[in-house]
XYZ file of N, CA and C in Angstrom:
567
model
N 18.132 -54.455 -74.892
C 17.801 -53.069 -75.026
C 18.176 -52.571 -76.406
N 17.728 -51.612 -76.914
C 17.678 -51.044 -78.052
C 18.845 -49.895 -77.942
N 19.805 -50.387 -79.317
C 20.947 -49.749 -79.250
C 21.124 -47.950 -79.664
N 21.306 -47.396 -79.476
C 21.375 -46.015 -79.608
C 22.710 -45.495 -80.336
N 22.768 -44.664 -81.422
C 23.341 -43.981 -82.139
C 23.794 -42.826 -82.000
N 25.114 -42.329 -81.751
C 25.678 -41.401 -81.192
C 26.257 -40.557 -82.664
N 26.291 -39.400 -82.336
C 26.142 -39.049 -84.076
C 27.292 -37.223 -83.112
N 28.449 -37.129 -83.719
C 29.464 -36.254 -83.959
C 28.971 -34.515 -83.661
N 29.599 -33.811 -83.100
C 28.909 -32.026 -83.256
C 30.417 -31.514 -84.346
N 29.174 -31.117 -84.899
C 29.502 -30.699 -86.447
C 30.779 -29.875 -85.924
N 31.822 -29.127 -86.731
C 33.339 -28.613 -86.099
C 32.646 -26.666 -86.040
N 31.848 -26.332 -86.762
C 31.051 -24.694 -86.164
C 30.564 -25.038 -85.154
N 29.946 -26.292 -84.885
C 29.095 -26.148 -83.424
C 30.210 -25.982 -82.105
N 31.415 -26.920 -82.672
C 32.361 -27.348 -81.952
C 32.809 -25.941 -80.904
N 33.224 -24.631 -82.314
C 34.023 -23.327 -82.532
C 32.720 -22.378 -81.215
N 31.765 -22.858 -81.722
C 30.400 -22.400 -81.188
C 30.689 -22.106 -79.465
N 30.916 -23.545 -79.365
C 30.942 -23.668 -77.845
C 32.082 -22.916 -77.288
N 33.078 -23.206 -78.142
C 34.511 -23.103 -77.220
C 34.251 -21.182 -77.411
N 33.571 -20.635 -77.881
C 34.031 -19.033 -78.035
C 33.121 -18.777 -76.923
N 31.707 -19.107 -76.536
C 30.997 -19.368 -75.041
C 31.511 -19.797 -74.168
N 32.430 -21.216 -74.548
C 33.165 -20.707 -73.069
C 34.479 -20.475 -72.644
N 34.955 -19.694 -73.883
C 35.959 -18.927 -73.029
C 35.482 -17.406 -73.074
N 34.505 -17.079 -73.394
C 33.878 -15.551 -73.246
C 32.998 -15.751 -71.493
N 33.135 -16.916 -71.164
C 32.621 -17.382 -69.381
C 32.942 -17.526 -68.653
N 34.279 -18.194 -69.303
C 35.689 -18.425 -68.114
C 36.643 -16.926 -68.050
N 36.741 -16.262 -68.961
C 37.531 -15.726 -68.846
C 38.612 -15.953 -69.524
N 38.491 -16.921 -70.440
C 40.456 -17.413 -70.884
C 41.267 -15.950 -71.920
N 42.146 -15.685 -71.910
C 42.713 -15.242 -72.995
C 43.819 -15.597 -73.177
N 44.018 -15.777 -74.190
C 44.857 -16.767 -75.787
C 46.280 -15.957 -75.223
N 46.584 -14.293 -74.948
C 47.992 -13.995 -74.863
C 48.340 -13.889 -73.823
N 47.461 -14.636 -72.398
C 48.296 -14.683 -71.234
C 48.924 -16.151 -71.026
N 48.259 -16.886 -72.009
C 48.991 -18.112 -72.509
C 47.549 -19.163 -71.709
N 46.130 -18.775 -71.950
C 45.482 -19.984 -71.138
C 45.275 -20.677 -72.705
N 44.328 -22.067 -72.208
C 44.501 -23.034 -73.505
C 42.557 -23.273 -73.340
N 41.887 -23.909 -74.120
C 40.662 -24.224 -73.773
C 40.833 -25.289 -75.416
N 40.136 -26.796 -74.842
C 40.182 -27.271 -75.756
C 38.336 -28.164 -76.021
N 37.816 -28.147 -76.885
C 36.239 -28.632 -76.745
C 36.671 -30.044 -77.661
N 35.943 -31.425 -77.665
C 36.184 -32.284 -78.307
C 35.137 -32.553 -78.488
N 34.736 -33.791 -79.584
C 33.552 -34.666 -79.519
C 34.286 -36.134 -79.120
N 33.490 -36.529 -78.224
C 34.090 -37.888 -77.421
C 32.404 -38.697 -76.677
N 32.833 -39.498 -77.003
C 31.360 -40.834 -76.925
C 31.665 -41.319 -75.311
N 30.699 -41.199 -74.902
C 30.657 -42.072 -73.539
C 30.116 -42.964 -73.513
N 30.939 -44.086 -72.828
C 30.051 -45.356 -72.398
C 29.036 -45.303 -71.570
N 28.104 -46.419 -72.057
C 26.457 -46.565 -71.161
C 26.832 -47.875 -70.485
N 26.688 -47.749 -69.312
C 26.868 -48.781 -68.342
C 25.428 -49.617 -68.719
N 25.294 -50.540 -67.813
C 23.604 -51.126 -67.807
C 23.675 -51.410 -66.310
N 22.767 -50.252 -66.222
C 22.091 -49.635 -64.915
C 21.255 -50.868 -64.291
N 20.305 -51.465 -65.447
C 19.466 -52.770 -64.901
C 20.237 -53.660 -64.265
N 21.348 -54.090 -64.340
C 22.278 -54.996 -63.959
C 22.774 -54.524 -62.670
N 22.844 -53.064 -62.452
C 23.595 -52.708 -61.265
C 22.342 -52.379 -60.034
N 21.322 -51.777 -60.742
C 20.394 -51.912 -59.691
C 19.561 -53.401 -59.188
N 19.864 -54.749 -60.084
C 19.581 -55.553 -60.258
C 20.243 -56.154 -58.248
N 22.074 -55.912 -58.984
C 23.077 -56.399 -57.940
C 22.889 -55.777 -56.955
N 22.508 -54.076 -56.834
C 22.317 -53.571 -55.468
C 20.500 -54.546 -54.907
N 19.763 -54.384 -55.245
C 18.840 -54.896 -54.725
C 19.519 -56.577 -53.644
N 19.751 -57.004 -54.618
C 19.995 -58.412 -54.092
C 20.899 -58.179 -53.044
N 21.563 -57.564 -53.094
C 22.633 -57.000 -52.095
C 21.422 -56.728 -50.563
N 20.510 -55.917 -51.092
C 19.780 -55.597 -50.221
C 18.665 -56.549 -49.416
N 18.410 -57.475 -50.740
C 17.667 -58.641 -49.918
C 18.591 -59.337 -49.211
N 19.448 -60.126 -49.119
C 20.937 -60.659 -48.542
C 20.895 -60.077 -46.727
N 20.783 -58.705 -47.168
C 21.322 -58.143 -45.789
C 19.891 -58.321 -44.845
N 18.982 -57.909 -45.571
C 17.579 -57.773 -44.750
C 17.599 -59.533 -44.055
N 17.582 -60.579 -44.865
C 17.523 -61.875 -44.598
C 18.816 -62.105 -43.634
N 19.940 -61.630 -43.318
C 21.026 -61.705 -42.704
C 20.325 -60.816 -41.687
N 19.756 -59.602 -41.252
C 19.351 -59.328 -40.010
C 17.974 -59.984 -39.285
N 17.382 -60.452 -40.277
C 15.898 -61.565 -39.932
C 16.911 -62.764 -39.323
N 17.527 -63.413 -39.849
C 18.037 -64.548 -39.179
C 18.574 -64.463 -37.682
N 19.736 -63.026 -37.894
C 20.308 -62.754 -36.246
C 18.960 -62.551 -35.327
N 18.073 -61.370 -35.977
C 17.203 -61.422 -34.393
C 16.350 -62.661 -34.282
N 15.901 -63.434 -35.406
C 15.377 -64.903 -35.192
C 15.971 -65.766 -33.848
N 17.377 -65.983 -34.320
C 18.306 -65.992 -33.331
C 18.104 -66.007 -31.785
N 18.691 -64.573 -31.662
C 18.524 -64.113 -30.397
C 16.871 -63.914 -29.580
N 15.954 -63.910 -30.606
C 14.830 -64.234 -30.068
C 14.080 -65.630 -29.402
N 15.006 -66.911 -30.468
C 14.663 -67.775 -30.215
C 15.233 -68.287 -28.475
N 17.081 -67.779 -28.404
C 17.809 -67.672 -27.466
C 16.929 -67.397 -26.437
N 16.328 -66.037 -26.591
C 16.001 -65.476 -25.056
C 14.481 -66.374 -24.811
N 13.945 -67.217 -25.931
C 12.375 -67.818 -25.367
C 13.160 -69.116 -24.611
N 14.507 -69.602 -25.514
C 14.762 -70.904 -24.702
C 15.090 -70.747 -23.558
N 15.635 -69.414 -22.964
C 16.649 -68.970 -21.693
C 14.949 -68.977 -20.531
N 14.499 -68.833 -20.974
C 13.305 -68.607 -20.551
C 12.122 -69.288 -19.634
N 12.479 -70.208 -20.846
C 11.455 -71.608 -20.987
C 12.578 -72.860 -19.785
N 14.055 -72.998 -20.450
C 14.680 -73.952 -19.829
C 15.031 -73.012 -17.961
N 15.604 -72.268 -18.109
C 16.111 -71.754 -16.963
C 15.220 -70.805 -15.729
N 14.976 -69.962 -16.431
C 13.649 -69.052 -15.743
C 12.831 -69.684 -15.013
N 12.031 -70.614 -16.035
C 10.401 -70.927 -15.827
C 10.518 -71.761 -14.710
N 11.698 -72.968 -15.217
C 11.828 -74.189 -14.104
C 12.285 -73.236 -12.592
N 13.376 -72.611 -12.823
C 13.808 -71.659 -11.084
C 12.625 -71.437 -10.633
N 11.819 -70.510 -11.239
C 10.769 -69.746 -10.479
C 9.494 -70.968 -9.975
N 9.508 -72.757 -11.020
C 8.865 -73.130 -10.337
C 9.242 -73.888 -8.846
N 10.756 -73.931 -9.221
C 11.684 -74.856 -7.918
C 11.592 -74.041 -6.624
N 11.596 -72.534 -7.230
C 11.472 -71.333 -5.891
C 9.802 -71.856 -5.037
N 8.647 -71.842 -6.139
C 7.948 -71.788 -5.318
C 6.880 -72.872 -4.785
N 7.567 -74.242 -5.307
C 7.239 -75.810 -4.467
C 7.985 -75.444 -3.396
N 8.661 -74.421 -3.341
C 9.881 -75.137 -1.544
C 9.997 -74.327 -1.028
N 9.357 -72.926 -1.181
C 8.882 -71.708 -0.497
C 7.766 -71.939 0.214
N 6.337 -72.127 -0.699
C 5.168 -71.414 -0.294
C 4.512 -73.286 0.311
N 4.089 -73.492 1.674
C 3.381 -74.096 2.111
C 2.250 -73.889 1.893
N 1.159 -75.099 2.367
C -0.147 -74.893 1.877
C -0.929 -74.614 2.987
N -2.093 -74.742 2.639
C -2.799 -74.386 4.218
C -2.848 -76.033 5.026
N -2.741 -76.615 4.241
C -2.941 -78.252 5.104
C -1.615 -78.837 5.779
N -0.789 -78.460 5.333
C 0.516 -78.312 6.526
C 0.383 -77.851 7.649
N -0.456 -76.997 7.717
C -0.988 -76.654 9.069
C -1.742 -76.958 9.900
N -2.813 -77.336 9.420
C -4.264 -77.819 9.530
C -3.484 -79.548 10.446
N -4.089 -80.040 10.965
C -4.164 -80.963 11.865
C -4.351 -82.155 10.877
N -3.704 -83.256 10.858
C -3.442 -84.280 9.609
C -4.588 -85.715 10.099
N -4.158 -85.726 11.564
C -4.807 -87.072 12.271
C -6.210 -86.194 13.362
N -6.487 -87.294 13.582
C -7.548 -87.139 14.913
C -6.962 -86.890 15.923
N -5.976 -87.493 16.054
C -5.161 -87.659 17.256
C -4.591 -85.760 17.960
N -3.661 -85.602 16.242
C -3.802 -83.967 16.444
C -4.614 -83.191 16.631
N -5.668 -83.369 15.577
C -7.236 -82.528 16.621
C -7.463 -82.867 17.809
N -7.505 -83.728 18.358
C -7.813 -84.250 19.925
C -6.721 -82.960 21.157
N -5.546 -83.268 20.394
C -4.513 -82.303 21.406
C -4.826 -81.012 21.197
N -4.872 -80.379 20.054
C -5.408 -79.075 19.819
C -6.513 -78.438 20.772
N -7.625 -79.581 20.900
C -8.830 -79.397 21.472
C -8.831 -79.295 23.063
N -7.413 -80.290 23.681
C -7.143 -79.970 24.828
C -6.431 -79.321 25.079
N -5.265 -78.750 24.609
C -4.398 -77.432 24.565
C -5.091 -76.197 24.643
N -6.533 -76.123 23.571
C -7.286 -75.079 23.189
C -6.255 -73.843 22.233
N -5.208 -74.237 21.565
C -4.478 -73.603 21.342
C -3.470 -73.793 20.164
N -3.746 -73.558 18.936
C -2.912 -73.790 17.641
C -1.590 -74.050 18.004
N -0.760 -75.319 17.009
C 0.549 -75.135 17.201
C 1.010 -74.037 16.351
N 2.131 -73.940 17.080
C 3.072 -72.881 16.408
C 2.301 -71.114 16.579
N 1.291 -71.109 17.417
C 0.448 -70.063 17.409
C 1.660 -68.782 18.022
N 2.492 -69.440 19.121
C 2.939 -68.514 19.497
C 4.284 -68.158 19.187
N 4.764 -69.004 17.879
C 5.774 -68.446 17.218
C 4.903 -66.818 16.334
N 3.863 -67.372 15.902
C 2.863 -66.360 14.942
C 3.046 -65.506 15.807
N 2.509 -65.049 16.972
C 1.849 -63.679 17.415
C 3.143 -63.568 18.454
N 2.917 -62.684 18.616
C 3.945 -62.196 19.554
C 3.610 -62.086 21.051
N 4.014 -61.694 22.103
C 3.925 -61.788 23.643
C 2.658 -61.198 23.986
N 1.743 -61.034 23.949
C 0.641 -60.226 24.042
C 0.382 -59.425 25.500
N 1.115 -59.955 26.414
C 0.932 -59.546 27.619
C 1.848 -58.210 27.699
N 2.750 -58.245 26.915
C 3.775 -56.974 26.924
C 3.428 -55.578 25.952
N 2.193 -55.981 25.087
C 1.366 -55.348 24.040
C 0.165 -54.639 24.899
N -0.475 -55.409 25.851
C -1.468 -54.884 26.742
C -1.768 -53.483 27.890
N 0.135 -53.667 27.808
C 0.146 -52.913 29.410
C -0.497 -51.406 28.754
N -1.290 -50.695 28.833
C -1.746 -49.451 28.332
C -0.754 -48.298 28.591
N -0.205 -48.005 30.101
C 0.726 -47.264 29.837
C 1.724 -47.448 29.454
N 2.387 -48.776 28.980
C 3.361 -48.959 27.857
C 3.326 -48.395 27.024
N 1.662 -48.594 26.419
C 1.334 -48.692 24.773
C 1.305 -46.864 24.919
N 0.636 -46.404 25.740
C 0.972 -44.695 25.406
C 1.766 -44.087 25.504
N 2.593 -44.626 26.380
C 4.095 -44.347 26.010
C 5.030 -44.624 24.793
N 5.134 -45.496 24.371
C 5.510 -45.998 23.355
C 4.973 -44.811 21.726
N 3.656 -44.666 21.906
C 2.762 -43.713 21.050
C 3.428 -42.067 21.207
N 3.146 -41.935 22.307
C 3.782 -40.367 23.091
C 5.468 -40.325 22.028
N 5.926 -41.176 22.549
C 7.412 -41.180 21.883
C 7.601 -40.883 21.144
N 6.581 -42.404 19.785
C 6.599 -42.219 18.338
C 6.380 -40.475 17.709
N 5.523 -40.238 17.898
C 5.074 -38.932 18.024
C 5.922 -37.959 18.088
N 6.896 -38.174 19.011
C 7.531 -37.169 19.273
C 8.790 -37.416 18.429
N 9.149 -38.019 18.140
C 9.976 -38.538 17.241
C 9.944 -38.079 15.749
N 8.400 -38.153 15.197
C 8.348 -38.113 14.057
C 8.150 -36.485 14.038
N 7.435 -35.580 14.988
C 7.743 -34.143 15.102
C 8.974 -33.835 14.523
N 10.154 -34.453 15.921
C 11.696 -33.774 15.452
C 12.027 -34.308 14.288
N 11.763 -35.195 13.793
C 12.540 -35.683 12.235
C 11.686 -35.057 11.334
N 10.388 -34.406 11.364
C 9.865 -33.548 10.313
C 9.836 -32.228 10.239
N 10.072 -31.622 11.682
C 9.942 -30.499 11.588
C 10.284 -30.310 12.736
N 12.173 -30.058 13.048
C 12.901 -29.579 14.202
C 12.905 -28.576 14.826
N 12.418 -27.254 13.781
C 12.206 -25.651 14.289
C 11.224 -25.721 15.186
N 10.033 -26.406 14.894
C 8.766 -26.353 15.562
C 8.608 -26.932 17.111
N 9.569 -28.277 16.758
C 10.666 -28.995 18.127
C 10.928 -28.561 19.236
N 12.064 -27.383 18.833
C 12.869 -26.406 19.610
C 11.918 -25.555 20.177
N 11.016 -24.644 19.092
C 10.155 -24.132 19.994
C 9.418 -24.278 21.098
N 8.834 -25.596 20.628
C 8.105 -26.149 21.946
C 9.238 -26.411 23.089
N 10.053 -27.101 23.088
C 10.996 -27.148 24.188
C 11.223 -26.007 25.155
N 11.777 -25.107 24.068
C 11.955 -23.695 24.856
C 10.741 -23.115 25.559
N 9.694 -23.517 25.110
C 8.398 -22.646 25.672
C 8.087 -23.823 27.422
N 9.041 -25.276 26.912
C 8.476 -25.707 28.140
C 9.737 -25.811 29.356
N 10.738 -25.382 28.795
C 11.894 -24.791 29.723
C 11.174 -23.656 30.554
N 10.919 -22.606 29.606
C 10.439 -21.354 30.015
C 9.282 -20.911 30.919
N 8.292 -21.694 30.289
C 7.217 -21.976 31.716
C 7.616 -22.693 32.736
N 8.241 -23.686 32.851
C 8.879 -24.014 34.202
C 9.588 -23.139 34.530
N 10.731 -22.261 34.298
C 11.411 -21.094 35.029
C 10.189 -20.601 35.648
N 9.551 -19.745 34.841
C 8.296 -18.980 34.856
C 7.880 -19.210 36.142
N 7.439 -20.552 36.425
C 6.502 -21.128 37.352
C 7.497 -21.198 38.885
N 8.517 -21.647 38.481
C 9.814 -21.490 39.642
C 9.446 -20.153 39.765
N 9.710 -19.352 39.404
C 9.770 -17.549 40.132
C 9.047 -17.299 40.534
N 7.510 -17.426 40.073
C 6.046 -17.326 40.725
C 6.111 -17.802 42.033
N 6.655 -18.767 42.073
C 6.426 -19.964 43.256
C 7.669 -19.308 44.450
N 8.481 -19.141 43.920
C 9.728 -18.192 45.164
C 9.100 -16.667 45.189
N 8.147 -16.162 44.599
C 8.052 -14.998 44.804
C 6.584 -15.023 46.002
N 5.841 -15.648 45.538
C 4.720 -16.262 46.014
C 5.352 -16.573 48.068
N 6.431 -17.710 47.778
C 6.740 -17.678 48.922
C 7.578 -16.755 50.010
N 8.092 -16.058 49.718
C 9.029 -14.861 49.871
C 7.494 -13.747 50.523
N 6.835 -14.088 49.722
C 5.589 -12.701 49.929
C 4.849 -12.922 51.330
N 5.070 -15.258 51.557
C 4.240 -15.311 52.795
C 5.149 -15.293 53.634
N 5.813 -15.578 53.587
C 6.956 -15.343 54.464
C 7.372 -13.750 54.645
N 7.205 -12.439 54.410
C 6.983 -11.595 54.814
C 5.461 -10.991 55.404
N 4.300 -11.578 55.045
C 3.412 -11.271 55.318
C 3.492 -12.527 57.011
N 3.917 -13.337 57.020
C 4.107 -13.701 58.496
C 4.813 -13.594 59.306
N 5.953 -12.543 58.895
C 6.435 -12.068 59.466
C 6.213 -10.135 60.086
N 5.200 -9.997 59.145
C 4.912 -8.842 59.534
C 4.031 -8.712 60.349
């Protein structure tokens, strides 16, 4: 770089300044303040060199956080690939049967099937069917549900009905003793 020449302020320029600024600050000479102006050279650093070192500084770190998540990226594909992939395939060879496990292998098994008339294992599958049939089971069972899901959604509405079917039975009791009370005086009269 091209060296630069620093060149002195003349001693009026000097007088110049210092009477500006102590006419700014405020100083005065008989309360005892001091104000002193100099000519003094400052050093020039070289900035190219320091923005040189910060950069590199900066590539360093960027390449130091590329490497960690490289890293941990590579980590989580191997965790992945070795542990994951194989579980989930070990889970589902020894879970999921096929349809030909089922299916009849020999003749021999079709032959029994054909005289059974009746899949194995059919009646682990379905359930009792004869206990599914009875109709007034099944509307009972319905009636219930029903009534069930009333009181767990809406108990006010519940109560009401209850009370209205307390109440018509009273109702119907009094009718019915008054009713009889009436023939029983009319056969006696």
């Amino acid at each position: 770089p091209a060296q630069t020449q620093t060149q002195a302020w003349a001693p009026e320029k000097l007088a110049e300044f210092e009477a500006i600024v102590t006419q700014a600050a405020g100083i005065d000479r008989k309360r005892g303040d001091t104000l002193e102006i100099k000519n003094m050279e400052f050093t020039r650093e070289d900035f190219d060199e320091a923005s040189r070192l910060a950069a590199e500084a900066e590539r360093k770190a960027n390449i130091r956080n590329l490497t960690r998540y490289g890293v941990i990226g590579l980590l989580i594909f191997l965790f992945f690939t070795l542990v994951v992939r194989p579980f989930i395939k070990w889970l589902t060879d020894n879970t999921v049967d096929t349809v030909e496990t089922y299916l009849p292998q020999t003749i021999e098994e079709l032959e029994k099937i054909n005289k059974s008339s009746v899949l194995p294992g059919l009646d682990i599958v379905l359930p009792d069917i004869a206990d599914k049939i009875d109709p007034e089971k099944v509307e009972g069972e319905m009636i219930k549900e029903k009534i069930i899901s009333l009181v767990e959604t809406n108990p006010h509405k519940a109560a009401m009905i209850l009370h209205d079917w307390l109440h018509d039975d009273f109702l119907k009791k009094k009718a019915e003793e008054k009713a009889g009370a009436a023939a029983k005086k009319a056969g006696a009269g």
